[in-house]
Amino acid sequence: NWSMKSFIETEIERIRNTVGPHDQVIGAVSGGVDSTVAAKLMSEAIGDRFHAILVDNGVMRMDECKNVEKILTQHLKINLTVVDASEQFLGRLAGVTDPEKKRKIIGNTFIEVFEAEAERLEKKFENVAGAGKFKYLLQGTLYPDVIESISFKGPSATIKTHHNVGGLLENMKLDLIEPLRELFKDEVRALGSVMGIDDELIWRHPFPGPGIAIRILGEVTRSQVEIVQRADKIYIEEIKKAGLYRKISQAYAALLPVRAVGVMGDNRTYEQVIALRAVETTDFMTADWFEFPYDILKHISSRIINEVPGCNRVVYDVSSKPPATIEWE
Ligand code: XMP
């Protein structure tokens, strides 16, 4: 793709001119397409002077951290640090059931952890001969994010609230660098493809910053996280097997905070309910629930009930947005 190749060359040149020959850049990565493409571009431009940071918040998909680490380091050769902060996140989430409180806790803890890691890196390079200063913060902001923040929050608020790193920019005196800010999602995908990023990552469904904490209704605990992770893994696996992943815009399993009666052999069970969600949408502002063939739902349901301890019932969410939202919280 010629136009993408020339975009990459121009952008790399621009990054090199901005950052200069010695200075360093940090940026958070999540395993999503935007942050990965931005990180790959930065890494092509300045190599290991770009430091990607992946924060394990304890509410990611099953094995997500390990998988993302593998792709970014082994496959894409991005200079990555993984910070396991799951204890810290889950500790602060204990006893919290209000969805907005969960979001705030996760957002604030993320900033704290990221900031601490950035400062640690900065210190580490302070006395390294020839090493430049940490001057820039990479963000995978896309054009629609820029528009959204201009129309709703004013031009200075180009950072989405769930990644509000404004304090970081001030404390460390970092400047923002946003190489994707003129691109739409489909262009970012094309760009990622040209740079050698796997289709699997390029076409991933969006995943919210607060992760599965907002897909566990009620209190988030390690055992609740485990139940929903297991169910979600089976669900996504079967969607992919059926060839429906690309047709669906977003799919996930949620865990309801109620117990239902079931029967297993001669015994009654009293366990939780998994709710499956799958929607089709182009803009995520409105969405239709996805019409699965019944045999696929049947197979997914029986796998989840048989394979996931703690759950004896599966329901499928047939609510469109509006008035329902895509997430349950
Ligand atoms: P709703 O539930 O509002 O979701 O219909 C629309 C889209 O936004 C995502 N979403 C979030 N993403 N932080 C995020 O980064 C959040 O707090 C959050 N809440 C919802 C949701 O996954 C869907 O793609």
CSV table of C-alpha atoms and ligand atoms in Angstrom, one decimal:
chain,number,residue,atom,x,y,z
A,1,ASN,CA,0.0,0.0,0.0
A,2,TRP,CA,1.9,3.0,-1.3
A,3,SER,CA,0.1,5.8,0.5
A,4,MET,CA,0.6,4.0,3.9
A,5,LYS,CA,4.3,3.4,3.2
A,6,SER,CA,4.8,7.1,2.5
A,7,PHE,CA,2.7,8.0,5.6
A,8,ILE,CA,5.0,5.8,7.7
A,9,GLU,CA,8.2,7.4,6.2
A,10,THR,CA,7.0,10.9,6.7
A,11,GLU,CA,5.8,10.2,10.2
A,12,ILE,CA,9.0,8.5,11.2
A,13,GLU,CA,11.0,11.5,9.9
A,14,ARG,CA,8.7,13.8,11.8
A,15,ILE,CA,9.1,11.9,15.0
A,16,ARG,CA,12.9,11.8,14.6
A,17,ASN,CA,13.0,15.6,14.1
A,18,THR,CA,10.7,16.2,17.0
A,19,VAL,CA,12.5,13.9,19.5
A,20,GLY,CA,16.0,14.6,18.3
A,21,PRO,CA,19.0,12.2,18.5
A,22,HIS,CA,19.1,11.5,22.2
A,23,ASP,CA,15.9,12.2,24.0
A,24,GLN,CA,13.5,9.5,25.2
A,25,VAL,CA,9.8,8.8,25.0
A,26,ILE,CA,7.4,6.8,27.2
A,27,GLY,CA,3.9,5.6,26.4
A,28,ALA,CA,1.4,3.2,27.8
A,29,VAL,CA,0.3,0.2,25.8
A,30,SER,CA,-2.8,-2.0,26.3
A,31,GLY,CA,-2.7,-4.6,23.5
A,32,GLY,CA,-5.3,-2.6,21.6
A,33,VAL,CA,-4.7,-1.7,18.0
A,34,ASP,CA,-4.2,2.1,18.6
A,35,SER,CA,-1.6,1.9,21.3
A,36,THR,CA,0.2,-0.9,19.5
A,37,VAL,CA,0.4,0.8,16.1
A,38,ALA,CA,1.5,4.0,17.8
A,39,ALA,CA,4.2,2.1,19.8
A,40,LYS,CA,5.4,0.3,16.7
A,41,LEU,CA,5.8,3.6,14.8
A,42,MET,CA,7.7,5.1,17.6
A,43,SER,CA,9.9,2.1,18.0
A,44,GLU,CA,10.7,2.2,14.2
A,45,ALA,CA,11.6,5.8,14.6
A,46,ILE,CA,13.8,5.9,17.7
A,47,GLY,CA,14.3,2.2,18.7
A,48,ASP,CA,14.9,1.6,22.4
A,49,ARG,CA,14.7,5.3,23.3
A,50,PHE,CA,11.0,4.6,23.2
A,51,HIS,CA,9.8,2.8,26.4
A,52,ALA,CA,6.5,1.2,26.3
A,53,ILE,CA,4.8,0.4,29.6
A,54,LEU,CA,2.1,-2.2,30.1
A,55,VAL,CA,0.3,-2.1,33.4
A,56,ASP,CA,-1.3,-5.3,34.6
A,57,ASN,CA,-4.4,-4.0,36.5
A,58,GLY,CA,-5.7,-7.5,37.5
A,59,VAL,CA,-8.9,-7.0,35.5
A,60,MET,CA,-7.7,-7.9,32.0
A,61,ARG,CA,-8.7,-10.9,30.0
A,62,MET,CA,-7.2,-14.3,30.8
A,63,ASP,CA,-3.5,-14.4,30.1
A,64,GLU,CA,-3.8,-11.0,28.4
A,65,CYS,CA,-0.7,-9.6,29.9
A,66,LYS,CA,1.5,-12.5,28.9
A,67,ASN,CA,0.1,-12.5,25.4
A,68,VAL,CA,0.5,-8.8,24.8
A,69,GLU,CA,4.0,-9.0,26.2
A,70,LYS,CA,4.9,-11.8,23.8
A,71,ILE,CA,3.5,-10.0,20.7
A,72,LEU,CA,5.1,-6.6,21.6
A,73,THR,CA,8.6,-7.9,22.6
A,74,GLN,CA,9.1,-11.0,20.5
A,75,HIS,CA,7.2,-10.2,17.4
A,76,LEU,CA,7.2,-6.4,17.2
A,77,LYS,CA,10.6,-5.9,19.0
A,78,ILE,CA,9.2,-3.0,21.1
A,79,ASN,CA,11.1,-2.0,24.2
A,80,LEU,CA,8.5,-3.0,26.8
A,81,THR,CA,8.3,-3.0,30.6
A,82,VAL,CA,5.4,-4.9,32.2
A,83,VAL,CA,4.3,-3.7,35.7
A,84,ASP,CA,2.3,-6.1,37.6
A,85,ALA,CA,0.1,-3.9,39.8
A,86,SER,CA,-2.8,-6.3,40.1
A,87,GLU,CA,-2.6,-6.5,43.9
A,88,GLN,CA,-2.8,-2.8,44.1
A,89,PHE,CA,-5.8,-2.5,41.8
A,90,LEU,CA,-7.7,-5.4,43.3
A,91,GLY,CA,-6.9,-4.2,46.9
A,92,ARG,CA,-8.4,-0.8,46.1
A,93,LEU,CA,-11.4,-2.3,44.4
A,94,ALA,CA,-12.3,-4.4,47.4
A,95,GLY,CA,-15.8,-3.7,48.7
A,96,VAL,CA,-16.6,-1.3,45.8
A,97,THR,CA,-19.8,-1.9,43.8
A,98,ASP,CA,-20.6,1.5,42.2
A,99,PRO,CA,-19.6,1.4,38.5
A,100,GLU,CA,-18.3,5.0,38.4
A,101,LYS,CA,-16.3,4.5,41.6
A,102,LYS,CA,-14.7,1.4,40.0
A,103,ARG,CA,-13.8,3.5,37.0
A,104,LYS,CA,-12.3,6.3,39.1
A,105,ILE,CA,-10.3,3.9,41.2
A,106,ILE,CA,-8.9,2.1,38.1
A,107,GLY,CA,-8.2,5.4,36.3
A,108,ASN,CA,-6.4,7.0,39.3
A,109,THR,CA,-4.4,3.9,40.2
A,110,PHE,CA,-3.4,3.5,36.5
A,111,ILE,CA,-2.0,7.1,36.5
A,112,GLU,CA,-0.2,6.5,39.8
A,113,VAL,CA,1.4,3.2,38.7
A,114,PHE,CA,2.3,4.6,35.3
A,115,GLU,CA,3.8,7.7,36.8
A,116,ALA,CA,5.9,5.7,39.3
A,117,GLU,CA,7.2,3.6,36.5
A,118,ALA,CA,8.0,6.6,34.3
A,119,GLU,CA,9.9,8.2,37.2
A,120,ARG,CA,11.8,4.9,37.8
A,121,LEU,CA,12.9,4.8,34.2
A,122,GLU,CA,13.9,8.4,34.3
A,123,LYS,CA,16.1,7.8,37.3
A,124,LYS,CA,17.6,4.7,35.7
A,125,PHE,CA,18.9,6.8,32.8
A,126,GLU,CA,20.0,9.8,34.8
A,127,ASN,CA,23.6,8.7,35.0
A,128,VAL,CA,23.9,6.7,31.8
A,129,ALA,CA,26.4,8.4,29.5
A,130,GLY,CA,24.9,9.8,26.3
A,131,ALA,CA,21.3,9.0,27.4
A,132,GLY,CA,18.9,11.9,26.8
A,133,LYS,CA,16.1,13.2,28.9
A,134,PHE,CA,12.5,11.8,29.0
A,135,LYS,CA,10.7,14.5,27.1
A,136,TYR,CA,7.6,13.0,25.4
A,137,LEU,CA,4.6,11.0,26.2
A,138,LEU,CA,3.2,8.9,23.3
A,139,GLN,CA,-0.6,8.6,22.9
A,140,GLY,CA,-2.4,6.6,20.3
A,141,THR,CA,-5.1,9.4,19.9
A,142,LEU,CA,-7.1,9.0,16.7
A,143,TYR,CA,-8.9,11.8,14.7
A,144,PRO,CA,-12.3,10.9,16.1
A,145,ASP,CA,-10.9,11.3,19.7
A,146,VAL,CA,-9.5,14.7,18.8
A,147,ILE,CA,-12.9,15.8,17.4
A,148,GLU,CA,-14.7,14.4,20.3
A,149,SER,CA,-12.6,16.2,22.9
A,150,ILE,CA,-12.7,19.5,20.9
A,151,SER,CA,-16.5,19.5,20.8
A,152,PHE,CA,-17.1,18.2,24.3
A,153,LYS,CA,-14.3,19.3,26.5
A,154,GLY,CA,-12.3,22.0,24.7
A,155,PRO,CA,-9.2,21.6,22.6
A,156,SER,CA,-6.7,21.1,25.5
A,157,ALA,CA,-8.5,17.9,26.6
A,158,THR,CA,-7.4,15.6,23.8
A,159,ILE,CA,-6.8,12.9,26.4
A,160,LYS,CA,-9.8,10.7,27.1
A,161,THR,CA,-10.9,10.8,30.7
A,162,HIS,CA,-10.1,7.1,31.3
A,163,HIS,CA,-6.5,7.8,30.3
A,164,ASN,CA,-6.2,11.2,32.0
A,165,VAL,CA,-2.5,11.7,32.3
A,166,GLY,CA,-2.6,15.4,32.6
A,167,GLY,CA,-0.8,15.3,36.0
A,168,LEU,CA,1.9,13.2,34.5
A,169,LEU,CA,2.5,15.8,31.7
A,170,GLU,CA,2.8,18.5,34.3
A,171,ASN,CA,4.9,16.7,36.9
A,172,MET,CA,7.4,15.3,34.5
A,173,LYS,CA,7.2,18.2,32.1
A,174,LEU,CA,6.4,15.9,29.2
A,175,ASP,CA,5.0,16.9,25.9
A,176,LEU,CA,2.4,14.9,24.1
A,177,ILE,CA,3.3,13.2,20.9
A,178,GLU,CA,0.3,11.8,18.9
A,179,PRO,CA,1.3,10.3,15.5
A,180,LEU,CA,-2.2,8.9,14.8
A,181,ARG,CA,-4.1,12.1,15.5
A,182,GLU,CA,-5.0,12.6,11.8
A,183,LEU,CA,-6.2,9.0,11.2
A,184,PHE,CA,-9.4,7.1,11.3
A,185,LYS,CA,-9.6,3.6,12.7
A,186,ASP,CA,-9.6,1.9,9.3
A,187,GLU,CA,-6.4,3.8,8.4
A,188,VAL,CA,-4.8,2.8,11.7
A,189,ARG,CA,-5.6,-0.8,10.9
A,190,ALA,CA,-4.1,-0.5,7.4
A,191,LEU,CA,-1.0,1.2,8.8
A,192,GLY,CA,-0.6,-1.6,11.4
A,193,SER,CA,-0.9,-4.2,8.7
A,194,VAL,CA,1.8,-2.6,6.6
A,195,MET,CA,4.1,-2.5,9.7
A,196,GLY,CA,3.7,-6.2,10.2
A,197,ILE,CA,1.2,-6.4,13.0
A,198,ASP,CA,-0.9,-9.6,13.0
A,199,ASP,CA,-4.5,-9.5,11.8
A,200,GLU,CA,-5.5,-11.0,15.1
A,201,LEU,CA,-4.4,-7.9,16.9
A,202,ILE,CA,-5.5,-5.5,14.2
A,203,TRP,CA,-9.1,-6.7,14.3
A,204,ARG,CA,-9.5,-7.0,18.0
A,205,HIS,CA,-12.7,-5.8,19.5
A,206,PRO,CA,-12.3,-2.7,21.6
A,207,PHE,CA,-11.8,-3.4,25.3
A,208,PRO,CA,-12.7,-0.8,28.0
A,209,GLY,CA,-10.0,0.8,30.1
A,210,PRO,CA,-11.6,-0.5,33.4
A,211,GLY,CA,-11.5,-3.9,31.9
A,212,ILE,CA,-13.6,-6.7,33.3
A,213,ALA,CA,-14.1,-4.7,36.5
A,214,ILE,CA,-17.2,-3.2,34.8
A,215,ARG,CA,-18.3,-6.7,33.6
A,216,ILE,CA,-18.4,-8.1,37.1
A,217,LEU,CA,-21.5,-6.6,38.5
A,218,GLY,CA,-21.1,-5.9,42.2
A,219,GLU,CA,-17.8,-6.4,44.0
A,220,VAL,CA,-14.6,-7.3,42.1
A,221,THR,CA,-12.6,-10.1,43.7
A,222,ARG,CA,-10.0,-12.5,42.4
A,223,SER,CA,-12.5,-15.4,42.4
A,224,GLN,CA,-15.1,-13.3,40.5
A,225,VAL,CA,-12.4,-12.2,38.0
A,226,GLU,CA,-11.5,-15.8,37.4
A,227,ILE,CA,-15.1,-16.9,36.7
A,228,VAL,CA,-15.7,-14.2,34.1
A,229,GLN,CA,-12.2,-14.7,32.6
A,230,ARG,CA,-12.9,-18.4,32.0
A,231,ALA,CA,-16.3,-17.8,30.5
A,232,ASP,CA,-15.1,-15.0,28.3
A,233,LYS,CA,-12.3,-17.1,27.0
A,234,ILE,CA,-14.6,-19.9,25.9
A,235,TYR,CA,-17.1,-17.4,24.4
A,236,ILE,CA,-14.5,-15.6,22.3
A,237,GLU,CA,-12.8,-18.8,21.3
A,238,GLU,CA,-16.2,-20.2,20.0
A,239,ILE,CA,-17.0,-17.0,18.2
A,240,LYS,CA,-13.7,-17.1,16.4
A,241,LYS,CA,-14.2,-20.8,15.6
A,242,ALA,CA,-17.6,-20.0,14.1
A,243,GLY,CA,-16.0,-17.3,11.9
A,244,LEU,CA,-18.1,-14.6,13.5
A,245,TYR,CA,-15.5,-12.5,15.2
A,246,ARG,CA,-15.2,-9.9,12.5
A,247,LYS,CA,-18.9,-9.7,12.0
A,248,ILE,CA,-19.5,-8.8,15.7
A,249,SER,CA,-18.3,-5.4,16.8
A,250,GLN,CA,-17.8,-6.3,20.5
A,251,ALA,CA,-18.5,-9.4,22.5
A,252,TYR,CA,-17.8,-10.3,26.1
A,253,ALA,CA,-19.1,-12.3,29.1
A,254,ALA,CA,-20.4,-10.5,32.2
A,255,LEU,CA,-20.9,-12.0,35.6
A,256,LEU,CA,-24.1,-11.2,37.4
A,257,PRO,CA,-24.2,-10.8,41.2
A,258,VAL,CA,-27.0,-13.2,41.8
A,259,ARG,CA,-27.2,-16.9,42.5
A,260,ALA,CA,-29.6,-19.2,40.7
A,261,VAL,CA,-30.6,-22.8,41.6
A,262,GLY,CA,-29.3,-25.6,39.4
A,263,VAL,CA,-29.1,-29.4,39.6
A,264,MET,CA,-26.0,-31.6,39.2
A,265,GLY,CA,-26.5,-35.3,39.7
A,266,ASP,CA,-28.4,-35.7,42.9
A,267,ASN,CA,-27.4,-32.3,44.2
A,268,ARG,CA,-28.8,-28.8,44.0
A,269,THR,CA,-26.3,-26.2,43.1
A,270,TYR,CA,-26.6,-22.5,43.9
A,271,GLU,CA,-24.3,-20.6,41.6
A,272,GLN,CA,-23.8,-17.4,39.6
A,273,VAL,CA,-25.1,-16.4,36.2
A,274,ILE,CA,-23.0,-15.5,33.2
A,275,ALA,CA,-24.6,-13.0,30.8
A,276,LEU,CA,-23.2,-13.1,27.2
A,277,ARG,CA,-23.2,-9.9,25.2
A,278,ALA,CA,-22.5,-9.4,21.5
A,279,VAL,CA,-23.3,-6.3,19.5
A,280,GLU,CA,-23.1,-5.0,15.9
A,281,THR,CA,-22.3,-1.3,15.6
A,282,THR,CA,-20.3,1.1,13.5
A,283,ASP,CA,-20.0,4.0,15.9
A,284,PHE,CA,-20.7,2.4,19.3
A,285,MET,CA,-23.2,5.2,20.0
A,286,THR,CA,-26.1,2.9,18.9
A,287,ALA,CA,-25.8,-0.9,18.7
A,288,ASP,CA,-27.9,-3.9,17.8
A,289,TRP,CA,-27.6,-7.2,19.6
A,290,PHE,CA,-26.1,-9.9,17.5
A,291,GLU,CA,-28.3,-12.7,16.1
A,292,PHE,CA,-26.3,-15.8,16.8
A,293,PRO,CA,-27.4,-19.1,15.2
A,294,TYR,CA,-29.1,-21.0,18.1
A,295,ASP,CA,-26.7,-24.0,17.7
A,296,ILE,CA,-23.7,-21.8,18.4
A,297,LEU,CA,-25.3,-20.3,21.5
A,298,LYS,CA,-26.3,-23.8,22.7
A,299,HIS,CA,-22.7,-25.0,22.3
A,300,ILE,CA,-21.2,-21.9,24.0
A,301,SER,CA,-23.7,-22.2,26.9
A,302,SER,CA,-23.0,-25.9,27.6
A,303,ARG,CA,-19.3,-25.4,27.4
A,304,ILE,CA,-19.4,-22.5,29.9
A,305,ILE,CA,-21.7,-24.3,32.3
A,306,ASN,CA,-19.6,-27.5,32.1
A,307,GLU,CA,-16.2,-25.9,32.2
A,308,VAL,CA,-16.5,-22.9,34.5
A,309,PRO,CA,-16.8,-23.6,38.2
A,310,GLY,CA,-19.1,-21.2,40.0
A,311,CYS,CA,-21.6,-20.7,37.2
A,312,ASN,CA,-24.6,-22.9,36.5
A,313,ARG,CA,-26.6,-20.7,34.1
A,314,VAL,CA,-25.9,-18.7,31.0
A,315,VAL,CA,-28.2,-16.0,29.6
A,316,TYR,CA,-27.9,-14.1,26.3
A,317,ASP,CA,-28.5,-10.3,26.3
A,318,VAL,CA,-31.1,-9.2,23.7
A,319,SER,CA,-31.0,-5.5,24.4
A,320,SER,CA,-30.1,-2.9,21.9
A,321,LYS,CA,-28.4,0.5,22.5
A,322,PRO,CA,-30.2,2.7,23.3
A,323,PRO,CA,-31.7,2.3,25.8
A,324,ALA,CA,-29.3,-0.4,27.0
A,325,THR,CA,-25.6,0.4,26.9
A,326,ILE,CA,-23.0,-2.0,25.4
A,327,GLU,CA,-21.4,-2.5,28.8
A,328,TRP,CA,-23.5,-3.7,31.8
A,329,GLU,CA,-22.0,-1.1,34.1
B,1,XMP,P1,-21.4,1.8,26.4
B,1,XMP,O1,-21.4,0.8,27.5
B,1,XMP,O2,-21.3,3.2,26.9
B,1,XMP,O3,-20.0,1.6,25.7
B,1,XMP,O4,-22.5,1.6,25.4
B,1,XMP,C1,-19.6,2.2,24.4
B,1,XMP,C2,-18.2,1.8,24.2
B,1,XMP,O5,-17.3,2.4,25.1
B,1,XMP,C3,-16.6,1.4,25.9
B,1,XMP,N1,-16.6,1.8,27.3
B,1,XMP,C4,-15.5,2.2,27.9
B,1,XMP,N2,-14.2,2.3,27.4
B,1,XMP,N3,-13.6,3.2,29.5
B,1,XMP,C5,-13.3,2.8,28.3
B,1,XMP,O6,-12.1,2.9,27.9
B,1,XMP,C6,-14.8,3.1,30.0
B,1,XMP,O7,-15.0,3.4,31.2
B,1,XMP,C7,-15.8,2.6,29.2
B,1,XMP,N4,-17.1,2.4,29.3
B,1,XMP,C8,-17.6,1.9,28.1
B,1,XMP,C9,-17.4,0.1,25.7
B,1,XMP,O8,-16.6,-1.1,25.8
B,1,XMP,C10,-17.9,0.3,24.3
B,1,XMP,O9,-17.0,-0.1,23.3
